[in-house]
PDB file of C-alpha atoms in Angstrom:
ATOM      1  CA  UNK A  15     113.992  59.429   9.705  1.00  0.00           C
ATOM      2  CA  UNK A  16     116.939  62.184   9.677  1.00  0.00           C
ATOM      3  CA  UNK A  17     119.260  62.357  13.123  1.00  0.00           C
ATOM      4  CA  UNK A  18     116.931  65.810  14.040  1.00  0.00           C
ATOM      5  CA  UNK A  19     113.926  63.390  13.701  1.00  0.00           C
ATOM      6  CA  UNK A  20     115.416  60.783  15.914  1.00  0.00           C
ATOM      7  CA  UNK A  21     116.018  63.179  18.554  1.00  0.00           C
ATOM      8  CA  UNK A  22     112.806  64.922  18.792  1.00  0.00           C
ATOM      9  CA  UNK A  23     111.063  61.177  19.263  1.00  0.00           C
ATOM     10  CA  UNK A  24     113.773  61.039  21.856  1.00  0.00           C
ATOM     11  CA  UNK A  25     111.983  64.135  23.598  1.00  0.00           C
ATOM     12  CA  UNK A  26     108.834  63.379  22.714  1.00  0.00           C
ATOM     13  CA  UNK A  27     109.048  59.588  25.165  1.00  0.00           C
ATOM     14  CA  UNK A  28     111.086  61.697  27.512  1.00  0.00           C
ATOM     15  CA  UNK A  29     107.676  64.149  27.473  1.00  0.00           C
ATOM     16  CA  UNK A  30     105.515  61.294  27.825  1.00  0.00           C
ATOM     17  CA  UNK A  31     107.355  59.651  30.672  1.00  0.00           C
ATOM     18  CA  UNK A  32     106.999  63.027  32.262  1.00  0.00           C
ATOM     19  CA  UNK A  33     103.284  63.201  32.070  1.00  0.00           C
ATOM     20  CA  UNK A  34     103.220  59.755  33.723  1.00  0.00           C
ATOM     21  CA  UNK A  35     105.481  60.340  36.247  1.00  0.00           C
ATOM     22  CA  UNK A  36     103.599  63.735  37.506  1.00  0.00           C
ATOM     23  CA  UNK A  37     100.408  61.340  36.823  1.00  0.00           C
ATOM     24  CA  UNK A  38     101.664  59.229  39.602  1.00  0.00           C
ATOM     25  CA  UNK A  39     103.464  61.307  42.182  1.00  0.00           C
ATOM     26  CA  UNK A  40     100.749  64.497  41.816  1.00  0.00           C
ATOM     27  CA  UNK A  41      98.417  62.960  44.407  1.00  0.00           C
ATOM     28  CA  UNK A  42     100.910  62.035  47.116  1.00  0.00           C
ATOM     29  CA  UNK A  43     101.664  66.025  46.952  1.00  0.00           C
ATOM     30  CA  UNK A  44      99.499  68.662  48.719  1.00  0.00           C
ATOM     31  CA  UNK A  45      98.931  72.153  48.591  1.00  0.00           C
ATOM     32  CA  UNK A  46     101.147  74.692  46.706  1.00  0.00           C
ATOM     33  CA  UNK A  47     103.045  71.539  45.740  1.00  0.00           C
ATOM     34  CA  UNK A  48     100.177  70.040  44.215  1.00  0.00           C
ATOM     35  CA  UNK A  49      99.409  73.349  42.650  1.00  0.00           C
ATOM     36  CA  UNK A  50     103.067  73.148  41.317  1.00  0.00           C
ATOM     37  CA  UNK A  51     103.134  69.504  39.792  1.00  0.00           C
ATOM     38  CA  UNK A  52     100.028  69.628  38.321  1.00  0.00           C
ATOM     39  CA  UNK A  53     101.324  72.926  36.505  1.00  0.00           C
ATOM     40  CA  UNK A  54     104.850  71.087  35.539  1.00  0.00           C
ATOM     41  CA  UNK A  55     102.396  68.303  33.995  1.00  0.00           C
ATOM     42  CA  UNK A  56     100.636  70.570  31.982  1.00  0.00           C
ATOM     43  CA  UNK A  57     104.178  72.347  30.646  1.00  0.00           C
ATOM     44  CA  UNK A  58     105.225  68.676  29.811  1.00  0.00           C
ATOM     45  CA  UNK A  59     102.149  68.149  27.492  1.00  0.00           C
ATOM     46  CA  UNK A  60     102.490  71.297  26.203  1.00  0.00           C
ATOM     47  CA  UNK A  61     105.428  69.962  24.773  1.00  0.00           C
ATOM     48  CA  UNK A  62     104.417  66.738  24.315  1.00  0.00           C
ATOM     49  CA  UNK A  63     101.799  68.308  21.759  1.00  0.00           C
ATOM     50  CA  UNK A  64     103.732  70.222  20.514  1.00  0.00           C
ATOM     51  CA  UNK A  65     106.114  67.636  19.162  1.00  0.00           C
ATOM     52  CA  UNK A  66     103.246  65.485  17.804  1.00  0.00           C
ATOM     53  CA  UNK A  67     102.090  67.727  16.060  1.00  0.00           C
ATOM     54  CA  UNK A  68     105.748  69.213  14.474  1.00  0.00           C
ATOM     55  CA  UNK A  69     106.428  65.274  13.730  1.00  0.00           C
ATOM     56  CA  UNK A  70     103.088  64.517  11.916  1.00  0.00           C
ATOM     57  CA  UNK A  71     103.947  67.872   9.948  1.00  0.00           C
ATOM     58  CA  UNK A  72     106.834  66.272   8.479  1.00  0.00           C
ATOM     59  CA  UNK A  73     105.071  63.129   7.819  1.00  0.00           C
ATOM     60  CA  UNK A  74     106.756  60.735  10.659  1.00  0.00           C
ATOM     61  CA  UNK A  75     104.812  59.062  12.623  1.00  0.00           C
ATOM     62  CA  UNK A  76     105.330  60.091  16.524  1.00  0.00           C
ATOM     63  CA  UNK A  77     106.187  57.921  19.136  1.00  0.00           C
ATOM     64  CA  UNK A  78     102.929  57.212  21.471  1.00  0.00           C
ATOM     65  CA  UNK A  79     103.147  56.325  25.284  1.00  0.00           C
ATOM     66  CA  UNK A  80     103.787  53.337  26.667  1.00  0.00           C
ATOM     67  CA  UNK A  81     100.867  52.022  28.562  1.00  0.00           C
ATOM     68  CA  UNK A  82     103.507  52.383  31.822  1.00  0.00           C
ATOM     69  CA  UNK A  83     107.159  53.556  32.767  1.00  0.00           C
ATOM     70  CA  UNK A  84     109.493  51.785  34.871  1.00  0.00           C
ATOM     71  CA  UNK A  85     110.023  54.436  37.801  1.00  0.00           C
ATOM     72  CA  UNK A  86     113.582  55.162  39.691  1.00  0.00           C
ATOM     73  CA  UNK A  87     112.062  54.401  42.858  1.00  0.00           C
ATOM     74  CA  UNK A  88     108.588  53.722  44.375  1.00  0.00           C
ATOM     75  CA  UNK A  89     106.663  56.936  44.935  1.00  0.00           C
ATOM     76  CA  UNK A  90     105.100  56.369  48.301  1.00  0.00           C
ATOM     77  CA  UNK A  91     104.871  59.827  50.087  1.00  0.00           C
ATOM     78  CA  UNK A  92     106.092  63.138  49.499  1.00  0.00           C
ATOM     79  CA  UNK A  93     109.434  63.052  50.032  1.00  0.00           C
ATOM     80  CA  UNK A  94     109.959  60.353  47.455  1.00  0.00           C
ATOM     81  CA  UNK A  95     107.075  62.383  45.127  1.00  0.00           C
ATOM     82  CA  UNK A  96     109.198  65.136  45.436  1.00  0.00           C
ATOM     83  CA  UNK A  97     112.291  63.150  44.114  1.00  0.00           C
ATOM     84  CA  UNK A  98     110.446  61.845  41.097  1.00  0.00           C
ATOM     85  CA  UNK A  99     109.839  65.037  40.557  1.00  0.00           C
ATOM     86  CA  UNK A 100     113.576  65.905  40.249  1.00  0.00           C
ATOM     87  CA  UNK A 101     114.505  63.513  38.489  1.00  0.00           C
ATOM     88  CA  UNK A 102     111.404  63.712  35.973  1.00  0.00           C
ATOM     89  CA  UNK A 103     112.775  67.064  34.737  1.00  0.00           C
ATOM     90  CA  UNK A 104     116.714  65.957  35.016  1.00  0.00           C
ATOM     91  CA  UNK A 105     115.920  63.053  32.458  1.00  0.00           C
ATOM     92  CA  UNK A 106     113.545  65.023  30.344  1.00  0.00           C
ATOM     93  CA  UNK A 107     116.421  67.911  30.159  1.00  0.00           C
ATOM     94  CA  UNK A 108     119.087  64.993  29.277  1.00  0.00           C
ATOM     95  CA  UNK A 109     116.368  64.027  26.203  1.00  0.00           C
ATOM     96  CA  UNK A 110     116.315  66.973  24.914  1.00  0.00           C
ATOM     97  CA  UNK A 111     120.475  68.392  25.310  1.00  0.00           C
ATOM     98  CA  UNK A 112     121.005  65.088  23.992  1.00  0.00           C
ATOM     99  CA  UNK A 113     119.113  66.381  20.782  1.00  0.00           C
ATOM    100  CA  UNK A 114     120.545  70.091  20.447  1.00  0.00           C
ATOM    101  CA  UNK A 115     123.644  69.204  17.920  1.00  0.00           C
ATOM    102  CA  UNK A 116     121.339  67.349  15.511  1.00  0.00           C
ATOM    103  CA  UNK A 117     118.583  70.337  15.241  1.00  0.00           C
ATOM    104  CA  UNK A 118     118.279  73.161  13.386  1.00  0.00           C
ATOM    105  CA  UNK A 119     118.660  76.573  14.388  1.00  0.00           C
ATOM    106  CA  UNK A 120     114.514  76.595  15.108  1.00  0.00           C
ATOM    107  CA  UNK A 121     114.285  73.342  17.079  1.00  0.00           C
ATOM    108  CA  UNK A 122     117.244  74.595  18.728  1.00  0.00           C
ATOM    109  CA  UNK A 123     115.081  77.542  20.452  1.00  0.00           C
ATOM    110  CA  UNK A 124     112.589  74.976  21.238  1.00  0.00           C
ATOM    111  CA  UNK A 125     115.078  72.822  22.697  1.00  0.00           C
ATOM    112  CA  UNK A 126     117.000  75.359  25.316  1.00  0.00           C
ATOM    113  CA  UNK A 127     113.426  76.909  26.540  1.00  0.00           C
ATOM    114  CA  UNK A 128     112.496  72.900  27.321  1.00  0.00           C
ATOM    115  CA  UNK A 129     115.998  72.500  28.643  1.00  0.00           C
ATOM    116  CA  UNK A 130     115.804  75.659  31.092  1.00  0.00           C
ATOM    117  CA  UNK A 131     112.118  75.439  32.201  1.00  0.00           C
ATOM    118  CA  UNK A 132     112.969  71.378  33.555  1.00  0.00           C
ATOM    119  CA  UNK A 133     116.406  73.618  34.783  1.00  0.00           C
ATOM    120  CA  UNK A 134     113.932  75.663  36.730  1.00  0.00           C
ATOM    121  CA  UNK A 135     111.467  72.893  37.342  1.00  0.00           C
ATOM    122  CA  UNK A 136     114.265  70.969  39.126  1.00  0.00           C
ATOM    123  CA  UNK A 137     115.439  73.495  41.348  1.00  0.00           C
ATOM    124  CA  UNK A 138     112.269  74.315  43.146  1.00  0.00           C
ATOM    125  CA  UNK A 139     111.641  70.507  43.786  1.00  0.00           C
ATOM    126  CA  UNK A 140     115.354  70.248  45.093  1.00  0.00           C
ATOM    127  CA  UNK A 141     114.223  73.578  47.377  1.00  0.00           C
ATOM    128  CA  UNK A 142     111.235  71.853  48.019  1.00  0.00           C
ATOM    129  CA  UNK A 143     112.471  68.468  49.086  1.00  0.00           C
ATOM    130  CA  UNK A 144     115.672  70.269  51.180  1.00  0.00           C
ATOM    131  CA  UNK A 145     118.104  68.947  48.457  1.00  0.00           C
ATOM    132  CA  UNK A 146     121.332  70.692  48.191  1.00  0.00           C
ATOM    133  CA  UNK A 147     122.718  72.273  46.366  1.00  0.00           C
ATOM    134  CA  UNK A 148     119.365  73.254  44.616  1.00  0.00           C
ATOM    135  CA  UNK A 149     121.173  73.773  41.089  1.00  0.00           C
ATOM    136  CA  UNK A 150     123.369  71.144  39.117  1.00  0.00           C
ATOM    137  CA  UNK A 151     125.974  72.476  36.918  1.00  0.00           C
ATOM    138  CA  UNK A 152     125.055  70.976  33.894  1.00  0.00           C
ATOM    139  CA  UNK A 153     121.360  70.387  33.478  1.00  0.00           C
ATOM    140  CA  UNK A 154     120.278  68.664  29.984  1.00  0.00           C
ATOM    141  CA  UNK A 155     123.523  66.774  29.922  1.00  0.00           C
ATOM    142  CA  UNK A 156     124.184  62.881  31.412  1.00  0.00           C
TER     143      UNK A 156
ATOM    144  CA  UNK B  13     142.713  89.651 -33.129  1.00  0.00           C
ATOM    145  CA  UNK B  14     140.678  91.046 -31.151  1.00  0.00           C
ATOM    146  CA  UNK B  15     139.127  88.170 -29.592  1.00  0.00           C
ATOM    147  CA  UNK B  16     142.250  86.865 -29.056  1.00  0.00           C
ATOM    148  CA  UNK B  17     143.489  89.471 -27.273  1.00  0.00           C
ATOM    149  CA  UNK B  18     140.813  90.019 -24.761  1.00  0.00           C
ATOM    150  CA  UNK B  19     141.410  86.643 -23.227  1.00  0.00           C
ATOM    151  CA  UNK B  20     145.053  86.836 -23.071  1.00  0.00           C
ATOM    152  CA  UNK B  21     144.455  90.258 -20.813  1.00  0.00           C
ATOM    153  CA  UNK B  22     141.950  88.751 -19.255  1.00  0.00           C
ATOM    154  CA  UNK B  23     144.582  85.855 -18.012  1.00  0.00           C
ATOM    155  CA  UNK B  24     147.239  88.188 -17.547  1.00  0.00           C
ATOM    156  CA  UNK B  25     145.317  90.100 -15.245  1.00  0.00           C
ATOM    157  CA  UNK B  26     143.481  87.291 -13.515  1.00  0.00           C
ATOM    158  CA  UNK B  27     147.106  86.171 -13.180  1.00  0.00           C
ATOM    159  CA  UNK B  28     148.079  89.266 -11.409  1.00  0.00           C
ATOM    160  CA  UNK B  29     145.179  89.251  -8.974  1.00  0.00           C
ATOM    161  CA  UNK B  30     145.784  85.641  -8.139  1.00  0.00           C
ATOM    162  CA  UNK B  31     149.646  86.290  -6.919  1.00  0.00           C
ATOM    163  CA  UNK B  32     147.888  89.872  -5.026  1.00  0.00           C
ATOM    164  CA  UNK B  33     145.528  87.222  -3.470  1.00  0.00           C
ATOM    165  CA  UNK B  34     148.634  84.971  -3.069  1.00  0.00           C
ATOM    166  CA  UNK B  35     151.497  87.288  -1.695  1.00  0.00           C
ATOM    167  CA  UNK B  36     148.317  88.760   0.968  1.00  0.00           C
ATOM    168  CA  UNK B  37     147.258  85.270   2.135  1.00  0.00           C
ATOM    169  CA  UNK B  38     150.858  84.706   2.627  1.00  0.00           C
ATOM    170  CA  UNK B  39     151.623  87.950   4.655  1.00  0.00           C
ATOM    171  CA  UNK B  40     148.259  87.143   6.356  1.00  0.00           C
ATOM    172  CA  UNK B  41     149.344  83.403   7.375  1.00  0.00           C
ATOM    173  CA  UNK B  42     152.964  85.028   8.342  1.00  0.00           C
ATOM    174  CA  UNK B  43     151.552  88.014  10.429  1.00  0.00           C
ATOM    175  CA  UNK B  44     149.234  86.635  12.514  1.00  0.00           C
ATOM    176  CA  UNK B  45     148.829  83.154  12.789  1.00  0.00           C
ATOM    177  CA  UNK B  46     145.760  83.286  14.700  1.00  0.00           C
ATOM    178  CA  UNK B  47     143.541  84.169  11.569  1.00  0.00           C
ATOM    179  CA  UNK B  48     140.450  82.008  12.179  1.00  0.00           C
ATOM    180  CA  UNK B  49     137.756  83.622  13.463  1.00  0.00           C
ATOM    181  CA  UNK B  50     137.641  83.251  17.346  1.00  0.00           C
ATOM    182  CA  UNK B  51     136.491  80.454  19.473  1.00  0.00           C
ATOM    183  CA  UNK B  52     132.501  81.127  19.982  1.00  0.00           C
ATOM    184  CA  UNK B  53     133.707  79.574  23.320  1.00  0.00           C
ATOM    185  CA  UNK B  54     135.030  82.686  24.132  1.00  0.00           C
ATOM    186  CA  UNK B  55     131.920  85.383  24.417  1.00  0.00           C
ATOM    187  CA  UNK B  56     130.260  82.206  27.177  1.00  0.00           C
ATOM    188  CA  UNK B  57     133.200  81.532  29.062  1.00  0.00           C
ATOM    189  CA  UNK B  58     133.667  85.760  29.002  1.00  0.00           C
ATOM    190  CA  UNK B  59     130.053  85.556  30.495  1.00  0.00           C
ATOM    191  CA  UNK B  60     131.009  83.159  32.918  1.00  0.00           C
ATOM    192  CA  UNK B  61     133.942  84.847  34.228  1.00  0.00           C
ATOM    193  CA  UNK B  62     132.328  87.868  34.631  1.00  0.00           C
ATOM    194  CA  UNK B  63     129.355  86.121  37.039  1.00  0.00           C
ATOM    195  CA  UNK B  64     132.266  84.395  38.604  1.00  0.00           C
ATOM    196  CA  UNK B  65     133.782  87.680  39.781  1.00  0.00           C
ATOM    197  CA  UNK B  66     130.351  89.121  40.617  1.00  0.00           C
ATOM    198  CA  UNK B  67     129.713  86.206  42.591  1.00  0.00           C
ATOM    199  CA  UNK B  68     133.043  86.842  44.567  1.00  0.00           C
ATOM    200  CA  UNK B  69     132.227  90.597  44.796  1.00  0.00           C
ATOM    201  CA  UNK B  70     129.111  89.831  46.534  1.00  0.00           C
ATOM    202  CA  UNK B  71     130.264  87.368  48.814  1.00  0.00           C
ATOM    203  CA  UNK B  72     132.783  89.734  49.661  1.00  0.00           C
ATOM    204  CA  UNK B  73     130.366  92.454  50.833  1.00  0.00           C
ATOM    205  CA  UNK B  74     127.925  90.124  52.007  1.00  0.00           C
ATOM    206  CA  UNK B  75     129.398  86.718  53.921  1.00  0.00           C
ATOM    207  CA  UNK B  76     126.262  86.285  55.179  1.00  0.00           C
ATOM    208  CA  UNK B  77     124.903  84.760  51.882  1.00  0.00           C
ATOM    209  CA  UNK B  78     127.450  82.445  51.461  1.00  0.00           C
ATOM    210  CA  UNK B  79     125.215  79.697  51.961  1.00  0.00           C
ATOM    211  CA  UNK B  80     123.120  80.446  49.072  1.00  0.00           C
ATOM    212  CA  UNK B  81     125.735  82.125  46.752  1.00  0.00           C
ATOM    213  CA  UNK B  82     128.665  79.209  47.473  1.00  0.00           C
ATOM    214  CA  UNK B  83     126.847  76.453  44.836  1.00  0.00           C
ATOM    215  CA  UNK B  84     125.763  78.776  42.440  1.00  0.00           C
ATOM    216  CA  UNK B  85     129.534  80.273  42.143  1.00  0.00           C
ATOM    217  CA  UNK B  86     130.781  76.642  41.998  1.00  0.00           C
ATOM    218  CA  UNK B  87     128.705  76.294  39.222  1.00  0.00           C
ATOM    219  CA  UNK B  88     130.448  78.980  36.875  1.00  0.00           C
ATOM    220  CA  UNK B  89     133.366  77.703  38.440  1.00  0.00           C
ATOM    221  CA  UNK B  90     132.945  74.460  37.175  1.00  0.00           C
ATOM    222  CA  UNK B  91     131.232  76.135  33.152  1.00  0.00           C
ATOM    223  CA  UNK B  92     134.792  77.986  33.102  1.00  0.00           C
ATOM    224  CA  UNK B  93     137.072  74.921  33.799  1.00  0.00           C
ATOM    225  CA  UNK B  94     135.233  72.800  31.325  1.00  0.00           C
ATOM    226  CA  UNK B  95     135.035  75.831  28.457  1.00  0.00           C
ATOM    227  CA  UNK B  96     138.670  75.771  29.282  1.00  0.00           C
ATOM    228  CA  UNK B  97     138.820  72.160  28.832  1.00  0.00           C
ATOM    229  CA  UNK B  98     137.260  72.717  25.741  1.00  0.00           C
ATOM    230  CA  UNK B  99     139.384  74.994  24.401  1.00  0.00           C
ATOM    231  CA  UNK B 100     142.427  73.208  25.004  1.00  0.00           C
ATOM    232  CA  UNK B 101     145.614  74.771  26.272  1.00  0.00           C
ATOM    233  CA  UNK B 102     145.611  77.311  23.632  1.00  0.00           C
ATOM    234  CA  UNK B 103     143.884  79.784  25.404  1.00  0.00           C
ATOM    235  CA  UNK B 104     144.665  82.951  26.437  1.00  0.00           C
ATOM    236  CA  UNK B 105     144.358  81.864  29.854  1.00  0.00           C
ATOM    237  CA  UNK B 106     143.155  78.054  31.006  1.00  0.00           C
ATOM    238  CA  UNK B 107     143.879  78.243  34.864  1.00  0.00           C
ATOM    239  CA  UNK B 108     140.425  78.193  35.550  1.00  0.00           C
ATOM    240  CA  UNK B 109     140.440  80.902  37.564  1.00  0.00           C
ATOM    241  CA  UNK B 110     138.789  83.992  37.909  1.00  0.00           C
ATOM    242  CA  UNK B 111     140.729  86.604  35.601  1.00  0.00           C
ATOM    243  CA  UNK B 112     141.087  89.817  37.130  1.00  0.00           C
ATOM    244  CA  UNK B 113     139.794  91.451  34.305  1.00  0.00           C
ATOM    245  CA  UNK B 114     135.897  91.664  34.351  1.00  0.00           C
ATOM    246  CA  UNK B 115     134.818  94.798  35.256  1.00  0.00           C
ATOM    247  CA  UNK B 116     132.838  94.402  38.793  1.00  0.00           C
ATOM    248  CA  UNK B 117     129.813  96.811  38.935  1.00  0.00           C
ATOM    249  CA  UNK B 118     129.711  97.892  42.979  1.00  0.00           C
ATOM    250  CA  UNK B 119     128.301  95.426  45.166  1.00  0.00           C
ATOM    251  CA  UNK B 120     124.637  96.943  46.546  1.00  0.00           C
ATOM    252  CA  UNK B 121     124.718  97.456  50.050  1.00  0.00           C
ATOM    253  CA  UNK B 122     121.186  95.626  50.846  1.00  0.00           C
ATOM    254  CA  UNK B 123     121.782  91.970  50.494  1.00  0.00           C
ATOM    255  CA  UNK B 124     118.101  91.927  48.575  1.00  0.00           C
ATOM    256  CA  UNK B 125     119.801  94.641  45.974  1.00  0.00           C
ATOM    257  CA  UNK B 126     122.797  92.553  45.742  1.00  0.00           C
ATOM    258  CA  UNK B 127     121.014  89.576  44.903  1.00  0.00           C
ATOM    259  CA  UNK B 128     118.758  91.587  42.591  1.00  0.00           C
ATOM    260  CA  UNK B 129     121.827  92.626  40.838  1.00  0.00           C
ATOM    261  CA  UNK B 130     123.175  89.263  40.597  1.00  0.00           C
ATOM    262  CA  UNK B 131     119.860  87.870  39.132  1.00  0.00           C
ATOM    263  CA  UNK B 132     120.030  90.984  36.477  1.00  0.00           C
ATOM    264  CA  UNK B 133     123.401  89.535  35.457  1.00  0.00           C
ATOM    265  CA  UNK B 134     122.531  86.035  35.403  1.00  0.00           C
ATOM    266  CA  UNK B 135     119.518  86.440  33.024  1.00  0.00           C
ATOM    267  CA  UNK B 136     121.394  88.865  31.076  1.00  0.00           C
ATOM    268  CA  UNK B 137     124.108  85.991  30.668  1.00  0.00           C
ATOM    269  CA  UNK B 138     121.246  83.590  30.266  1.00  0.00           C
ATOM    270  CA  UNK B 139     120.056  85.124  27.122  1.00  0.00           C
ATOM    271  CA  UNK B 140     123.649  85.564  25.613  1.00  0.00           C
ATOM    272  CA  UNK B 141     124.255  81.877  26.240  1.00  0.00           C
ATOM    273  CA  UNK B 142     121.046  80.679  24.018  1.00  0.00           C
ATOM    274  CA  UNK B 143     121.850  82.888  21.515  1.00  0.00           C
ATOM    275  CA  UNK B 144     125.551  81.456  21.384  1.00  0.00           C
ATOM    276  CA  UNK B 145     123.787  77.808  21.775  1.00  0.00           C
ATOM    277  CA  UNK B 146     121.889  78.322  18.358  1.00  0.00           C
ATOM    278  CA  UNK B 147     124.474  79.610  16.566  1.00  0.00           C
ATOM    279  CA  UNK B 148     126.909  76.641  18.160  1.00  0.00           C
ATOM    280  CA  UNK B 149     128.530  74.344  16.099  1.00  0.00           C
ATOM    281  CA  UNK B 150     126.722  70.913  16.941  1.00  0.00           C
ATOM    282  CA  UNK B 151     130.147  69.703  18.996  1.00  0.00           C
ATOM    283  CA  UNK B 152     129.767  72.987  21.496  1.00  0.00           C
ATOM    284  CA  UNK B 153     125.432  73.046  21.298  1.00  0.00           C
ATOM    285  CA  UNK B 154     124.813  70.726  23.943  1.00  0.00           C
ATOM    286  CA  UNK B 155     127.521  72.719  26.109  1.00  0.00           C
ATOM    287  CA  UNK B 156     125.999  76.522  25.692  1.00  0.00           C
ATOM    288  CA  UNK B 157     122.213  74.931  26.030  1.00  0.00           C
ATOM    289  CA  UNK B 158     123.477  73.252  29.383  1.00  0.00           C
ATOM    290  CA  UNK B 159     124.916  76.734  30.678  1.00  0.00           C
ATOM    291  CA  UNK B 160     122.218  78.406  29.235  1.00  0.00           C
ATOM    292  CA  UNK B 161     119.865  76.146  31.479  1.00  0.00           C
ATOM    293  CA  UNK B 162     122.009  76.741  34.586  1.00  0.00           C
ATOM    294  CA  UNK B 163     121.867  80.294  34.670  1.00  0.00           C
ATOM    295  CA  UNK B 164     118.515  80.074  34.355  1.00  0.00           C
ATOM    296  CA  UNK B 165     117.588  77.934  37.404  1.00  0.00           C
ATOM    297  CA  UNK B 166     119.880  80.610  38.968  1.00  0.00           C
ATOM    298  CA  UNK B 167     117.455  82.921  38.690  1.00  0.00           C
ATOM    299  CA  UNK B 168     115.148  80.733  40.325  1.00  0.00           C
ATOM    300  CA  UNK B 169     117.660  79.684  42.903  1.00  0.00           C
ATOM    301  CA  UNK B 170     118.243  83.233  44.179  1.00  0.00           C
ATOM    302  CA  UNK B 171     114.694  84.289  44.447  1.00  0.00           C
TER     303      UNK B 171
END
């Protein structure tokens, strides 16, 4: 596997953890918020796909989900559904900034659209959960 | 003869251009010393500046939104002192602070214009940032993505 190869498998688990952690904290949310993570799911196998499928094209076989993920913290109610959520999209964004110096000019585009839409992501669950500030200065990076 | 001949011009002249080439580079190296092409640090942490001072503009006509607009300005605070950091002491100027040199555009009187205007500019700076990000050498990618990303959830933090 080349370095760019590495890294996309990298963000590909990070995609898959995602799915499973919106799995898990989606029905302890309500309403809008529901609405919301069920739609951040979707974006995150969006991607998820669409790494499988630009792995298999170059003949390496993608990394599948684990049958479970460790989480930060228990998700037990909404307040600590809402700070999976955050933290969902923070280490998703880390997965893929991690990747950016390895890929090509192509993957790159792929990479800063995932980057900013967990950037995005993250902010409305900090506004949503009354964290502040709602932005970090860095997102994608450790 | 004559093929002898045509390769002896041939070297005399390639011989000429080479000390041109030579005596040019030289004058080059002596004239400006700063040759190489600029840091592509420079057009993001230009960017950055410039949101900096609109940021200060803003909260200048409108102290009322200093609760929202604080963070956000710490945040190009914070892209400028580490593009600084980047660019080592070398720079044309590393203080970190605001230079007074970006052009403000007038502060809207309506705090929704102003933060309409702001959101223009962030975007605006958004884009420039993931165009410098692909065209990044790998050591700065990771850098212009991140900033990239934050002036995106900008746009989402002052809706």
């Amino acid at each position: 596997m080349t370095p760019a190869q590495q890294r996309l498998q990298q963000a590909l688990a990070a995609e898959h953890a995602a799915v499973y952690g919106y799995d898990v904290l989606g029905p302890r949310l309500a309403g809008a918020e529901q609405t919301a993570a069920r739609n951040a799911e979707q974006a995150h196998r969006d991607r998820r796909d669409a790494l499988t499928l630009a792995l298999s094209k170059q003949q390496v076989t993608p990394v599948a989900a684990a049958p479970g993920y460790k989480l930060p913290h228990p998700v037990t109610d909404r307040a600590s559904a809402l700070r999976l959520a955050v933290s969902l999209e923070e280490r998703t964004a880390q997965a893929w900034g991690a990747g950016l110096p390895a890929l090509s000019t192509a993957q790159r585009t792929q990479a800063v659209e995932a980057i900013s839409d967990c950037a995005v992501r993250a902010t409305r669950w900090r506004r949503s959960a009354g964290i502040t500030p709602t932005t970090v200065p860095f997102p994608g990076r450790p | 003869m004559v093929s002898s001949n045509v390769p002896r011009r041939g070297v005399l002249a390639g011989g000429v251009a080479a000390a041109v080439a030579l005596t040019a580079g030289l004058a080059g190296c002596r004239d400006t010393p700063k040759a190489q092409p600029p840091s592509p640090i420079l057009p993001v942490r230009e960017d950055s500046l410039a949101l900096l001072a609109a940021y200060d503009a803003t909260l200048r006509r409108h102290p009322d939104l200093a609760d929202r607009l604080k963070p956000l300005r710490e945040d190009h605070h914070r892209h400028v002192r580490e593009l600084d950091r980047e660019l080592g002491s070398a720079t044309p100027s590393a203080s970190g602070s605001a230079d007074p040199s970006p052009s403000v555009t007038p502060v809207p009187a309506g705090a929704d214009a102003a933060l309409g205007a702001l959101t223009g500019q962030e975007k605006q700076a958004e884009q420039h940032a993931r165009r410098s990000c692909l065209a990044a050498p790998d050591r700065y990618a990771t850098l212009f993505g991140s900033i990239a990303a934050c002036r995106a959830s900008h746009v989402e933090a002052l809706r």
